[in-house]
Amino acid sequence: MEDEEIEKKVLAYLKKKCFLQTELALQEELGRFSSSFHPDVPRPESGALRYHDGYSKLRSWAYSSLDLYKHELLRVLYPVFIHCFMDLVAAGYMQEARTFFHTFREDHDLMHLRDLQKLEGVLSPQHLEEMELARSLRQSKVNIKLCEYSYDLLLQYLQKTQALTMLGIINEHINFQVSPGQPTSISEDADVVSLMGSSHEIAKQINQKEVHWGLLEDSLEERLERAHSDSEKVEGENKEVDPDENKKRSTEGGKQVVPVKKLKKDKVVGTLGKNVRSETSTVSMAPRVKAELTLPVMPTEAEQSILEDLRNRVQLSSLAMPSVSFYTFVNTHNGLNCSAISHDGSLVAGGFSDSSLKVWDVSKIGQAAKTFNTQGEGEASENELLLGSDDGKRSYTLFQGHTGPVYSATFCPLGEFLLSSSSDSTIRLWSTKLNSNLVCYKGHNYPVWDVQFSPVGHYFASCSHDRTARVWSMDKIKPLRIMAGHLSDVDCIQWHPNCNYISTGSSDKTVRLWDVQSGECVRIFIGHRGMVLSLAMSPDGRYMASGDEDGTIMVWDLSTGRCVSPLMGHSSCVWTLAFSCEGTVLASGSADNTVKLWDVTASMKPLRIDDNKTGGTINRLRLLKVLLTKSTPVYTLQFSRRNLLFTAGALSKC
Amino acid sequence: MSIVPKETIEVIAQSIGISNLSSDVAQALSPDVEYRLREIMQEAIKCMRHSKRTVLTADDVDSALNLRNVEPVYGLASADPLRFKRAVGHKDLFYIDDKDVDFKEVIEAPLPKAPLDTTIVVHWLAIEGVQPAIPENAPVEALVPPSENKRSEHNKDDGLPVDIKLPVKHVLSRELQLYFEKITELTVTKYDSDLFKEALRSLAADSGLHPLVPYFSYFIADEVTRSLNNLPVLFALMRVVRSLLQNPHIHIEPYLHQLMPSMITCLVAKRLGNRLADNHWELRDFSANLAASVCRRFGHVYHNLQSRLTKTLLHAFLDPSKAMTQHYGAIQGLAALGPSVVRLLILPNLEPYLQLLEPEMLLEKQKNEMKRKEAWRVYGALLRAAGKCLYDRMKLFPGLLTPPTRPFSRSNGRIATSSLPNKRKLSGSQPIQQPPLKKLAVDGPSGPMPSVPITANTQVGAEGFPSISGDSGLGASSSSGQVSNESTSGGSQRDKGEDRATMMSSALTQAWKEDVDAGHLLASLFELFGEAIFSFTQPVEMSMFL
């Protein structure tokens, strides 16, 4: 009566919308329902059993199918499995859902362990609503690529066996992308079936957006190179560029007065043609973009010292490996949460779970304690704010202010400021010159997991358990931008070298790239199987590396949004990643007590050539060197401007 | 249906004062409790990751509860991970081992030391990609796992898998403890008593000593490093090692890695004993034989045992900066390993080494009598080692010997005669040189391998060169004179000497080859050692003579 009306309406709707298969399924089901209207088996029993039987039949069919197409068909199983389970839960068959889950979970443990662990806890329809993973899975469709024949096989099977439950699930939740020709190779599978919260469609749309990954025009590196090429030119040809150079000299000399912007324009006009020439270095190959943020003015002395560093930079390659200096924290009593090293390696900061932040001046460590002692006391009497020196023996400056474990710290490029983020949901700015707290930035609602200074200083970005990332400037106590979109905690954050983008890694296993100016998400990188713990951007701004809790490192091409190659090698969490200054070597530090050096040039170069081809040749980056520490997990890596690698970690008792 | 059974819910409800919870409610609560538990764990794991740890602690759970605005569970926070124990008779029921603490003890206990403050230690992890071998870096090659694991495996009583990582208490019977104390006391204090000899006999034969082996090996290793300048104790310790090795009831293999360093120390240490009169040579010989016997016995089980030993010894032997005593130990140790080791490792290095050694043995070059004496010791050891090797070769290839020796002995004779006047001059002009030699000859028989030097001495005397070294009759002295002649005599002779030197060095470097002519070897050795080497060929010549 009433039911029949509804059924009719539904059928009519389906007809109108041309949902042929669903209609078929519904009719079939209805027929079955009416035919067995007076069954001896109670309905709930059969309902639960339908899922169980249907899935197990589909599974055995897929496993016994043709070898060539098997891996494609097996891919279908996982979404079907998950949705069967969730359907059962939604319908209230708790017990049956449990048994179903445990009977078949083994198949998918290898690929989707973490998701399964989460879903295992779903025990009532409410939980489905509450858990973001389940919710997004229910709402979105999974894309699966199949070749024509596999698709035919699947359809034939479903129709022949009248497996309507399965057909229903497949229709509802899977979106087949049927491609003509041969099935895709197995190696490509890995990231295809990672079921993400956000649907692939959205990710794809987002990834269509344009990303200007180039470097800032008029960076110091560029200036140095230009100086080089100029001098060469001067030597080679007649003194043609002499006036130009003179002009530069004069501008450089009088920089304190001249505003930077003007200076920049001068340079751009003067050196438009020269970019082409200096293609020897990797950095200069990157296209130039304009900065969307107003950049802070750099003091001349600092600029001079940086230029000096750049001139003395050691060129690293697979043959010339970096020297690595290791700062070991001892007697931390398991309390060290994070560490940071300034760009010149002279300052080392550690954030502790007892809310304290300690800063060591490495250049003073070797000196006699006494001189340091008296110095400290004198300062203390002068300055009340100097908290560190009430006890003269301390070798460090103690910064107190946070009221929860300190989870991250970062030095500004010139080392005079230090930022720390804490579980008390604040970020604090400290001055290493005055040894005191300057600002407390409040904005996040939950623990702030990570904070990073921008490459030019002044601006910084933070990310938090509240699933947002925020961009701040030092002079404002409110955030400038809030980036929302991640489906779970945002665990790490990194600036793009040109300061126009930030990237964030999250517990939802994705990495996103955000436009700082517009606050939009411009890339979603899908492929990690665990929470993303560390990020690094290559100095030419084209590539990004991300490390997760399983020990996998992925290198992404920002412009295509694709994974260049996954790097397997670490056996535990990758806490930190760093590119060398010219981008030839990637260093990774992990909880498995190793620092690994990867050759980045080896695989990038060929890739640039066949960039246009979509053929997915995964060429792995070469592992150059494994440096074993003495039971010390590596927390921080930092290449100095001269390409010396500083690393830090806390000695853990074995 | 949920992993939290409804009985648990009822128990919890009772514990917070709800006694009449209906079973329906419990049934409904249990899945939600499980879900919340999982949620808390998920957050706790995030906190753990952000604290850069891989072990979950109670603190992490507390901060996870904090994130969810729940009161933390108090009383469980600790810096160390909690230790769970498995309940007996249950497959997956764990509890936290919470020991009863005596209130009085806590009050009376002295205040604990203040924890050390955090500091930073800087070192080079790598220099241009190469890891320097400094103590701050992890060792490049994985070390042998410590014996602790093995011990716990031997003695674990109940196979509870959770408890394996906890320190296993090693139960020793009272008697064994007494025995151990007694033996160690005897070793350190009454090493020359009859009781100690009895103790050694007991160590070598008693069957129930196995539980003590780790303690003994630790004691020996510890005591050797401690009493390096107490020779008698060292000797006693080595005797204990020998007894332990002899005992057929002891499974000593797992402890060898602890014992070997002690033996090698007693073999190649720079100084053993603190008095001049201490006869450390004897200890070195003793340890050399001990180490060699270990290699023979366990070499097939641990393939790298002998190679590691020889590497250590060869290193000591070839390092000119090492003291003579160390060289002596190294040579003795290598010689004890058998003639083939000598042939492979000592002979190729013999010639350059003798050139280094020679000035040490001469009065005018080395004024320190002690050092000179040591050099002569080393020389004796070298001679013995080379001679034994030669003897071995001759035994293997008796046929090879005869034809080539003749011409060579003839030429040798010529060289010997040519050097004769010089020699006379030498010994005549430097009568002071003799006393140490004599002393050496007296010392000789007291050594553990007295037979070889003695035959050497007497044999040289019988060979028919009595005129060369008039009073002592020690062949070595003549040869030293001869070698020194080669380097000091006039132009023509030096040329000849150089020719010979190249020839013989080639013969020596070839010595490792299986089919090398024993005669050539003999010849070259003769060049270096002079007639003394003939003593080792004696049995063969005798047989030929017969």
JSON list of N, CA and C in Angstrom, two decimals, chain A residues 94-95 98 121 123 127 130 321-324 326 328 330-331 333-334 337 396 447 449 465 489 491 549 573 575 625 628 630 635, chain B residues 1 32 34-36 38 43 46 49-52 67 79 116-126 128-129 131 135 138:
[
{"chain": "A", "resi": 94, "resn": "MET", "atom": "N", "xyz": [25.11, -5.52, 14.66]},
{"chain": "A", "resi": 94, "resn": "MET", "atom": "CA", "xyz": [26.45, -5.37, 15.23]},
{"chain": "A", "resi": 94, "resn": "MET", "atom": "C", "xyz": [27.24, -6.67, 15.19]},
{"chain": "A", "resi": 95, "resn": "GLN", "atom": "N", "xyz": [26.61, -7.70, 15.72]},
{"chain": "A", "resi": 95, "resn": "GLN", "atom": "CA", "xyz": [27.31, -8.97, 15.84]},
{"chain": "A", "resi": 95, "resn": "GLN", "atom": "C", "xyz": [27.78, -9.46, 14.48]},
{"chain": "A", "resi": 98, "resn": "ARG", "atom": "N", "xyz": [30.65, -7.49, 13.06]},
{"chain": "A", "resi": 98, "resn": "ARG", "atom": "CA", "xyz": [31.91, -7.92, 13.69]},
{"chain": "A", "resi": 98, "resn": "ARG", "atom": "C", "xyz": [32.46, -9.19, 13.03]},
{"chain": "A", "resi": 121, "resn": "GLY", "atom": "N", "xyz": [36.67, -0.01, 15.32]},
{"chain": "A", "resi": 121, "resn": "GLY", "atom": "CA", "xyz": [36.00, 0.52, 16.50]},
{"chain": "A", "resi": 121, "resn": "GLY", "atom": "C", "xyz": [34.58, 0.98, 16.24]},
{"chain": "A", "resi": 123, "resn": "LEU", "atom": "N", "xyz": [31.00, 0.71, 16.00]},
{"chain": "A", "resi": 123, "resn": "LEU", "atom": "CA", "xyz": [30.12, -0.34, 16.50]},
{"chain": "A", "resi": 123, "resn": "LEU", "atom": "C", "xyz": [28.66, 0.07, 16.54]},
{"chain": "A", "resi": 127, "resn": "HIS", "atom": "N", "xyz": [28.39, 5.95, 15.65]},
{"chain": "A", "resi": 127, "resn": "HIS", "atom": "CA", "xyz": [29.82, 6.07, 15.41]},
{"chain": "A", "resi": 127, "resn": "HIS", "atom": "C", "xyz": [30.10, 6.40, 13.95]},
{"chain": "A", "resi": 130, "resn": "GLU", "atom": "N", "xyz": [29.86, 9.89, 13.60]},
{"chain": "A", "resi": 130, "resn": "GLU", "atom": "CA", "xyz": [30.82, 10.68, 14.35]},
{"chain": "A", "resi": 130, "resn": "GLU", "atom": "C", "xyz": [32.22, 10.65, 13.73]},
{"chain": "A", "resi": 321, "resn": "MET", "atom": "N", "xyz": [80.06, 14.19, -0.44]},
{"chain": "A", "resi": 321, "resn": "MET", "atom": "CA", "xyz": [79.02, 14.09, 0.58]},
{"chain": "A", "resi": 321, "resn": "MET", "atom": "C", "xyz": [79.22, 15.16, 1.65]},
{"chain": "A", "resi": 322, "resn": "PRO", "atom": "N", "xyz": [78.17, 15.52, 2.32]},
{"chain": "A", "resi": 322, "resn": "PRO", "atom": "CA", "xyz": [78.31, 16.57, 3.33]},
{"chain": "A", "resi": 322, "resn": "PRO", "atom": "C", "xyz": [78.98, 16.07, 4.60]},
{"chain": "A", "resi": 323, "resn": "SER", "atom": "N", "xyz": [79.55, 17.00, 5.33]},
{"chain": "A", "resi": 323, "resn": "SER", "atom": "CA", "xyz": [79.99, 16.70, 6.69]},
{"chain": "A", "resi": 323, "resn": "SER", "atom": "C", "xyz": [78.80, 16.89, 7.61]},
{"chain": "A", "resi": 324, "resn": "VAL", "atom": "N", "xyz": [78.69, 16.03, 8.58]},
{"chain": "A", "resi": 324, "resn": "VAL", "atom": "CA", "xyz": [77.52, 16.06, 9.45]},
{"chain": "A", "resi": 324, "resn": "VAL", "atom": "C", "xyz": [77.97, 16.27, 10.89]},
{"chain": "A", "resi": 326, "resn": "PHE", "atom": "N", "xyz": [76.77, 16.45, 14.78]},
{"chain": "A", "resi": 326, "resn": "PHE", "atom": "CA", "xyz": [75.63, 15.94, 15.53]},
{"chain": "A", "resi": 326, "resn": "PHE", "atom": "C", "xyz": [75.59, 16.54, 16.93]},
{"chain": "A", "resi": 328, "resn": "THR", "atom": "N", "xyz": [74.03, 15.96, 20.37]},
{"chain": "A", "resi": 328, "resn": "THR", "atom": "CA", "xyz": [73.31, 14.97, 21.15]},
{"chain": "A", "resi": 328, "resn": "THR", "atom": "C", "xyz": [72.84, 15.60, 22.45]},
{"chain": "A", "resi": 330, "resn": "VAL", "atom": "N", "xyz": [71.87, 14.97, 26.07]},
{"chain": "A", "resi": 330, "resn": "VAL", "atom": "CA", "xyz": [71.97, 13.89, 27.05]},
{"chain": "A", "resi": 330, "resn": "VAL", "atom": "C", "xyz": [71.23, 14.30, 28.32]},
{"chain": "A", "resi": 331, "resn": "ASN", "atom": "N", "xyz": [70.88, 13.31, 29.11]},
{"chain": "A", "resi": 331, "resn": "ASN", "atom": "CA", "xyz": [70.11, 13.50, 30.35]},
{"chain": "A", "resi": 331, "resn": "ASN", "atom": "C", "xyz": [68.80, 14.22, 30.10]},
{"chain": "A", "resi": 333, "resn": "HIS", "atom": "N", "xyz": [65.92, 12.70, 30.15]},
{"chain": "A", "resi": 333, "resn": "HIS", "atom": "CA", "xyz": [64.91, 11.96, 30.92]},
{"chain": "A", "resi": 333, "resn": "HIS", "atom": "C", "xyz": [63.63, 11.80, 30.13]},
{"chain": "A", "resi": 334, "resn": "ASN", "atom": "N", "xyz": [63.77, 11.47, 28.87]},
{"chain": "A", "resi": 334, "resn": "ASN", "atom": "CA", "xyz": [62.63, 11.24, 27.97]},
{"chain": "A", "resi": 334, "resn": "ASN", "atom": "C", "xyz": [61.75, 12.47, 27.79]},
{"chain": "A", "resi": 337, "resn": "ASN", "atom": "N", "xyz": [60.94, 16.99, 23.35]},
{"chain": "A", "resi": 337, "resn": "ASN", "atom": "CA", "xyz": [59.92, 16.80, 22.33]},
{"chain": "A", "resi": 337, "resn": "ASN", "atom": "C", "xyz": [60.36, 17.26, 20.97]},
{"chain": "A", "resi": 396, "resn": "TYR", "atom": "N", "xyz": [72.91, 26.51, 29.58]},
{"chain": "A", "resi": 396, "resn": "TYR", "atom": "CA", "xyz": [71.92, 26.94, 28.59]},
{"chain": "A", "resi": 396, "resn": "TYR", "atom": "C", "xyz": [71.09, 28.10, 29.14]},
{"chain": "A", "resi": 447, "resn": "PRO", "atom": "N", "xyz": [46.29, 22.03, 20.93]},
{"chain": "A", "resi": 447, "resn": "PRO", "atom": "CA", "xyz": [47.75, 22.01, 20.86]},
{"chain": "A", "resi": 447, "resn": "PRO", "atom": "C", "xyz": [48.29, 22.37, 19.47]},
{"chain": "A", "resi": 449, "resn": "TRP", "atom": "N", "xyz": [50.93, 21.83, 16.92]},
{"chain": "A", "resi": 449, "resn": "TRP", "atom": "CA", "xyz": [51.92, 20.78, 16.70]},
{"chain": "A", "resi": 449, "resn": "TRP", "atom": "C", "xyz": [53.22, 21.30, 16.09]},
{"chain": "A", "resi": 465, "resn": "HIS", "atom": "N", "xyz": [46.16, 20.76, 16.25]},
{"chain": "A", "resi": 465, "resn": "HIS", "atom": "CA", "xyz": [45.18, 19.69, 16.39]},
{"chain": "A", "resi": 465, "resn": "HIS", "atom": "C", "xyz": [43.79, 20.14, 15.96]},
{"chain": "A", "resi": 489, "resn": "ASP", "atom": "N", "xyz": [44.13, 16.11, 12.27]},
{"chain": "A", "resi": 489, "resn": "ASP", "atom": "CA", "xyz": [45.18, 17.01, 12.76]},
{"chain": "A", "resi": 489, "resn": "ASP", "atom": "C", "xyz": [46.13, 17.41, 11.65]},
{"chain": "A", "resi": 491, "resn": "ASP", "atom": "N", "xyz": [49.82, 18.04, 11.15]},
{"chain": "A", "resi": 491, "resn": "ASP", "atom": "CA", "xyz": [50.94, 17.66, 11.99]},
{"chain": "A", "resi": 491, "resn": "ASP", "atom": "C", "xyz": [52.23, 18.39, 11.67]},
{"chain": "A", "resi": 549, "resn": "GLU", "atom": "N", "xyz": [54.91, 8.09, 9.23]},
{"chain": "A", "resi": 549, "resn": "GLU", "atom": "CA", "xyz": [55.25, 7.33, 10.43]},
{"chain": "A", "resi": 549, "resn": "GLU", "atom": "C", "xyz": [55.68, 5.90, 10.13]},
{"chain": "A", "resi": 573, "resn": "CYS", "atom": "N", "xyz": [59.47, 5.97, 12.12]},
{"chain": "A", "resi": 573, "resn": "CYS", "atom": "CA", "xyz": [59.04, 7.33, 11.82]},
{"chain": "A", "resi": 573, "resn": "CYS", "atom": "C", "xyz": [60.16, 8.21, 11.27]},
{"chain": "A", "resi": 575, "resn": "TRP", "atom": "N", "xyz": [61.32, 11.64, 11.31]},
{"chain": "A", "resi": 575, "resn": "TRP", "atom": "CA", "xyz": [61.02, 12.85, 12.07]},
{"chain": "A", "resi": 575, "resn": "TRP", "atom": "C", "xyz": [61.36, 14.11, 11.29]},
{"chain": "A", "resi": 625, "resn": "LYS", "atom": "N", "xyz": [73.92, 7.10, 1.36]},
{"chain": "A", "resi": 625, "resn": "LYS", "atom": "CA", "xyz": [74.72, 6.80, 2.55]},
{"chain": "A", "resi": 625, "resn": "LYS", "atom": "C", "xyz": [73.79, 6.64, 3.73]},
{"chain": "A", "resi": 628, "resn": "LEU", "atom": "N", "xyz": [74.79, 5.85, 10.84]},
{"chain": "A", "resi": 628, "resn": "LEU", "atom": "CA", "xyz": [74.21, 5.28, 12.04]},
{"chain": "A", "resi": 628, "resn": "LEU", "atom": "C", "xyz": [74.58, 6.12, 13.24]},
{"chain": "A", "resi": 630, "resn": "LYS", "atom": "N", "xyz": [74.48, 6.52, 17.58]},
{"chain": "A", "resi": 630, "resn": "LYS", "atom": "CA", "xyz": [74.57, 5.59, 18.69]},
{"chain": "A", "resi": 630, "resn": "LYS", "atom": "C", "xyz": [73.28, 5.71, 19.50]},
{"chain": "A", "resi": 635, "resn": "TYR", "atom": "N", "xyz": [66.12, 14.01, 15.53]},
{"chain": "A", "resi": 635, "resn": "TYR", "atom": "CA", "xyz": [64.95, 14.88, 15.62]},
{"chain": "A", "resi": 635, "resn": "TYR", "atom": "C", "xyz": [64.98, 16.00, 14.59]},
{"chain": "B", "resi": 1, "resn": "MET", "atom": "N", "xyz": [30.17, -9.13, 21.57]},
{"chain": "B", "resi": 1, "resn": "MET", "atom": "CA", "xyz": [30.14, -8.35, 20.34]},
{"chain": "B", "resi": 1, "resn": "MET", "atom": "C", "xyz": [31.17, -7.23, 20.34]},
{"chain": "B", "resi": 32, "resn": "ASP", "atom": "N", "xyz": [30.07, 1.40, 22.97]},
{"chain": "B", "resi": 32, "resn": "ASP", "atom": "CA", "xyz": [30.49, 2.79, 23.03]},
{"chain": "B", "resi": 32, "resn": "ASP", "atom": "C", "xyz": [31.79, 2.93, 23.81]},
{"chain": "B", "resi": 34, "resn": "GLU", "atom": "N", "xyz": [34.13, 0.78, 23.95]},
{"chain": "B", "resi": 34, "resn": "GLU", "atom": "CA", "xyz": [35.23, 0.37, 23.07]},
{"chain": "B", "resi": 34, "resn": "GLU", "atom": "C", "xyz": [35.59, 1.49, 22.10]},
{"chain": "B", "resi": 35, "resn": "TYR", "atom": "N", "xyz": [34.55, 2.11, 21.54]},
{"chain": "B", "resi": 35, "resn": "TYR", "atom": "CA", "xyz": [34.82, 3.18, 20.58]},
{"chain": "B", "resi": 35, "resn": "TYR", "atom": "C", "xyz": [35.58, 4.33, 21.23]},
{"chain": "B", "resi": 36, "resn": "ARG", "atom": "N", "xyz": [35.18, 4.69, 22.45]},
{"chain": "B", "resi": 36, "resn": "ARG", "atom": "CA", "xyz": [35.86, 5.79, 23.14]},
{"chain": "B", "resi": 36, "resn": "ARG", "atom": "C", "xyz": [37.29, 5.42, 23.45]},
{"chain": "B", "resi": 38, "resn": "ARG", "atom": "N", "xyz": [39.19, 3.43, 21.78]},
{"chain": "B", "resi": 38, "resn": "ARG", "atom": "CA", "xyz": [39.97, 3.53, 20.56]},
{"chain": "B", "resi": 38, "resn": "ARG", "atom": "C", "xyz": [40.27, 4.98, 20.21]},
{"chain": "B", "resi": 43, "resn": "GLU", "atom": "N", "xyz": [44.24, 9.44, 19.78]},
{"chain": "B", "resi": 43, "resn": "GLU", "atom": "CA", "xyz": [44.78, 10.75, 20.15]},
{"chain": "B", "resi": 43, "resn": "GLU", "atom": "C", "xyz": [46.10, 10.59, 20.89]},
{"chain": "B", "resi": 46, "resn": "LYS", "atom": "N", "xyz": [48.87, 10.17, 18.60]},
{"chain": "B", "resi": 46, "resn": "LYS", "atom": "CA", "xyz": [49.29, 11.45, 18.00]},
{"chain": "B", "resi": 46, "resn": "LYS", "atom": "C", "xyz": [50.22, 12.20, 18.94]},
{"chain": "B", "resi": 49, "resn": "ARG", "atom": "N", "xyz": [53.63, 10.66, 18.90]},
{"chain": "B", "resi": 49, "resn": "ARG", "atom": "CA", "xyz": [54.40, 11.02, 17.71]},
{"chain": "B", "resi": 49, "resn": "ARG", "atom": "C", "xyz": [54.96, 12.43, 17.84]},
{"chain": "B", "resi": 50, "resn": "HIS", "atom": "N", "xyz": [54.16, 13.34, 18.39]},
{"chain": "B", "resi": 50, "resn": "HIS", "atom": "CA", "xyz": [54.64, 14.71, 18.46]},
{"chain": "B", "resi": 50, "resn": "HIS", "atom": "C", "xyz": [55.66, 14.90, 19.56]},
{"chain": "B", "resi": 51, "resn": "SER", "atom": "N", "xyz": [55.71, 13.97, 20.49]},
{"chain": "B", "resi": 51, "resn": "SER", "atom": "CA", "xyz": [56.80, 13.99, 21.47]},
{"chain": "B", "resi": 51, "resn": "SER", "atom": "C", "xyz": [58.00, 13.24, 20.92]},
{"chain": "B", "resi": 52, "resn": "LYS", "atom": "N", "xyz": [57.96, 12.88, 19.65]},
{"chain": "B", "resi": 52, "resn": "LYS", "atom": "CA", "xyz": [59.04, 12.18, 18.96]},
{"chain": "B", "resi": 52, "resn": "LYS", "atom": "C", "xyz": [59.43, 10.91, 19.70]},
{"chain": "B", "resi": 67, "resn": "LEU", "atom": "N", "xyz": [42.92, 16.50, 25.64]},
{"chain": "B", "resi": 67, "resn": "LEU", "atom": "CA", "xyz": [42.40, 16.99, 24.36]},
{"chain": "B", "resi": 67, "resn": "LEU", "atom": "C", "xyz": [40.89, 16.80, 24.28]},
{"chain": "B", "resi": 79, "resn": "ALA", "atom": "N", "xyz": [58.29, 8.32, 34.07]},
{"chain": "B", "resi": 79, "resn": "ALA", "atom": "CA", "xyz": [59.14, 8.56, 32.91]},
{"chain": "B", "resi": 79, "resn": "ALA", "atom": "C", "xyz": [59.34, 7.28, 32.11]},
{"chain": "B", "resi": 116, "resn": "LEU", "atom": "N", "xyz": [70.74, 14.52, 36.70]},
{"chain": "B", "resi": 116, "resn": "LEU", "atom": "CA", "xyz": [71.69, 15.34, 35.94]},
{"chain": "B", "resi": 116, "resn": "LEU", "atom": "C", "xyz": [70.94, 16.29, 35.02]},
{"chain": "B", "resi": 117, "resn": "ASP", "atom": "N", "xyz": [71.49, 17.46, 34.84]},
{"chain": "B", "resi": 117, "resn": "ASP", "atom": "CA", "xyz": [70.83, 18.44, 33.99]},
{"chain": "B", "resi": 117, "resn": "ASP", "atom": "C", "xyz": [71.11, 18.13, 32.52]},
{"chain": "B", "resi": 118, "resn": "THR", "atom": "N", "xyz": [70.17, 18.54, 31.69]},
{"chain": "B", "resi": 118, "resn": "THR", "atom": "CA", "xyz": [70.33, 18.29, 30.26]},
{"chain": "B", "resi": 118, "resn": "THR", "atom": "C", "xyz": [71.51, 19.08, 29.69]},
{"chain": "B", "resi": 119, "resn": "THR", "atom": "N", "xyz": [72.30, 18.43, 28.90]},
{"chain": "B", "resi": 119, "resn": "THR", "atom": "CA", "xyz": [73.40, 19.13, 28.23]},
{"chain": "B", "resi": 119, "resn": "THR", "atom": "C", "xyz": [73.46, 18.68, 26.77]},
{"chain": "B", "resi": 120, "resn": "ILE", "atom": "N", "xyz": [74.30, 19.36, 26.04]},
{"chain": "B", "resi": 120, "resn": "ILE", "atom": "CA", "xyz": [74.48, 19.01, 24.63]},
{"chain": "B", "resi": 120, "resn": "ILE", "atom": "C", "xyz": [75.90, 18.56, 24.42]},
{"chain": "B", "resi": 121, "resn": "VAL", "atom": "N", "xyz": [76.05, 17.47, 23.70]},
{"chain": "B", "resi": 121, "resn": "VAL", "atom": "CA", "xyz": [77.38, 17.00, 23.34]},
{"chain": "B", "resi": 121, "resn": "VAL", "atom": "C", "xyz": [77.48, 17.09, 21.82]},
{"chain": "B", "resi": 122, "resn": "VAL", "atom": "N", "xyz": [78.56, 17.68, 21.34]},
{"chain": "B", "resi": 122, "resn": "VAL", "atom": "CA", "xyz": [78.70, 17.85, 19.89]},
{"chain": "B", "resi": 122, "resn": "VAL", "atom": "C", "xyz": [79.76, 16.89, 19.38]},
{"chain": "B", "resi": 123, "resn": "HIS", "atom": "N", "xyz": [79.48, 16.24, 18.30]},
{"chain": "B", "resi": 123, "resn": "HIS", "atom": "CA", "xyz": [80.52, 15.43, 17.65]},
{"chain": "B", "resi": 123, "resn": "HIS", "atom": "C", "xyz": [80.25, 15.36, 16.16]},
{"chain": "B", "resi": 124, "resn": "TRP", "atom": "N", "xyz": [81.24, 14.86, 15.44]},
{"chain": "B", "resi": 124, "resn": "TRP", "atom": "CA", "xyz": [81.06, 14.69, 13.99]},
{"chain": "B", "resi": 124, "resn": "TRP", "atom": "C", "xyz": [80.42, 13.35, 13.73]},
{"chain": "B", "resi": 125, "resn": "LEU", "atom": "N", "xyz": [79.24, 13.39, 13.13]},
{"chain": "B", "resi": 125, "resn": "LEU", "atom": "CA", "xyz": [78.62, 12.13, 12.73]},
{"chain": "B", "resi": 125, "resn": "LEU", "atom": "C", "xyz": [79.26, 11.62, 11.45]},
{"chain": "B", "resi": 126, "resn": "ALA", "atom": "N", "xyz": [79.68, 12.55, 10.62]},
{"chain": "B", "resi": 126, "resn": "ALA", "atom": "CA", "xyz": [80.36, 12.16, 9.39]},
{"chain": "B", "resi": 126, "resn": "ALA", "atom": "C", "xyz": [81.18, 13.33, 8.91]},
{"chain": "B", "resi": 128, "resn": "GLU", "atom": "N", "xyz": [82.64, 14.60, 5.43]},
{"chain": "B", "resi": 128, "resn": "GLU", "atom": "CA", "xyz": [82.53, 14.37, 3.99]},
{"chain": "B", "resi": 128, "resn": "GLU", "atom": "C", "xyz": [81.99, 12.98, 3.69]},
{"chain": "B", "resi": 129, "resn": "GLY", "atom": "N", "xyz": [80.98, 12.62, 4.43]},
{"chain": "B", "resi": 129, "resn": "GLY", "atom": "CA", "xyz": [80.31, 11.36, 4.17]},
{"chain": "B", "resi": 129, "resn": "GLY", "atom": "C", "xyz": [80.91, 10.15, 4.83]},
{"chain": "B", "resi": 131, "resn": "GLN", "atom": "N", "xyz": [82.07, 8.23, 8.27]},
{"chain": "B", "resi": 131, "resn": "GLN", "atom": "CA", "xyz": [81.88, 8.30, 9.71]},
{"chain": "B", "resi": 131, "resn": "GLN", "atom": "C", "xyz": [83.20, 8.04, 10.43]},
{"chain": "B", "resi": 135, "resn": "PRO", "atom": "N", "xyz": [84.12, 7.22, 19.80]},
{"chain": "B", "resi": 135, "resn": "PRO", "atom": "CA", "xyz": [83.17, 6.54, 20.69]},
{"chain": "B", "resi": 135, "resn": "PRO", "atom": "C", "xyz": [81.76, 7.08, 20.59]},
{"chain": "B", "resi": 138, "resn": "ALA", "atom": "N", "xyz": [78.12, 5.12, 16.47]},
{"chain": "B", "resi": 138, "resn": "ALA", "atom": "CA", "xyz": [77.83, 3.71, 16.63]},
{"chain": "B", "resi": 138, "resn": "ALA", "atom": "C", "xyz": [78.96, 2.91, 15.98]}
]
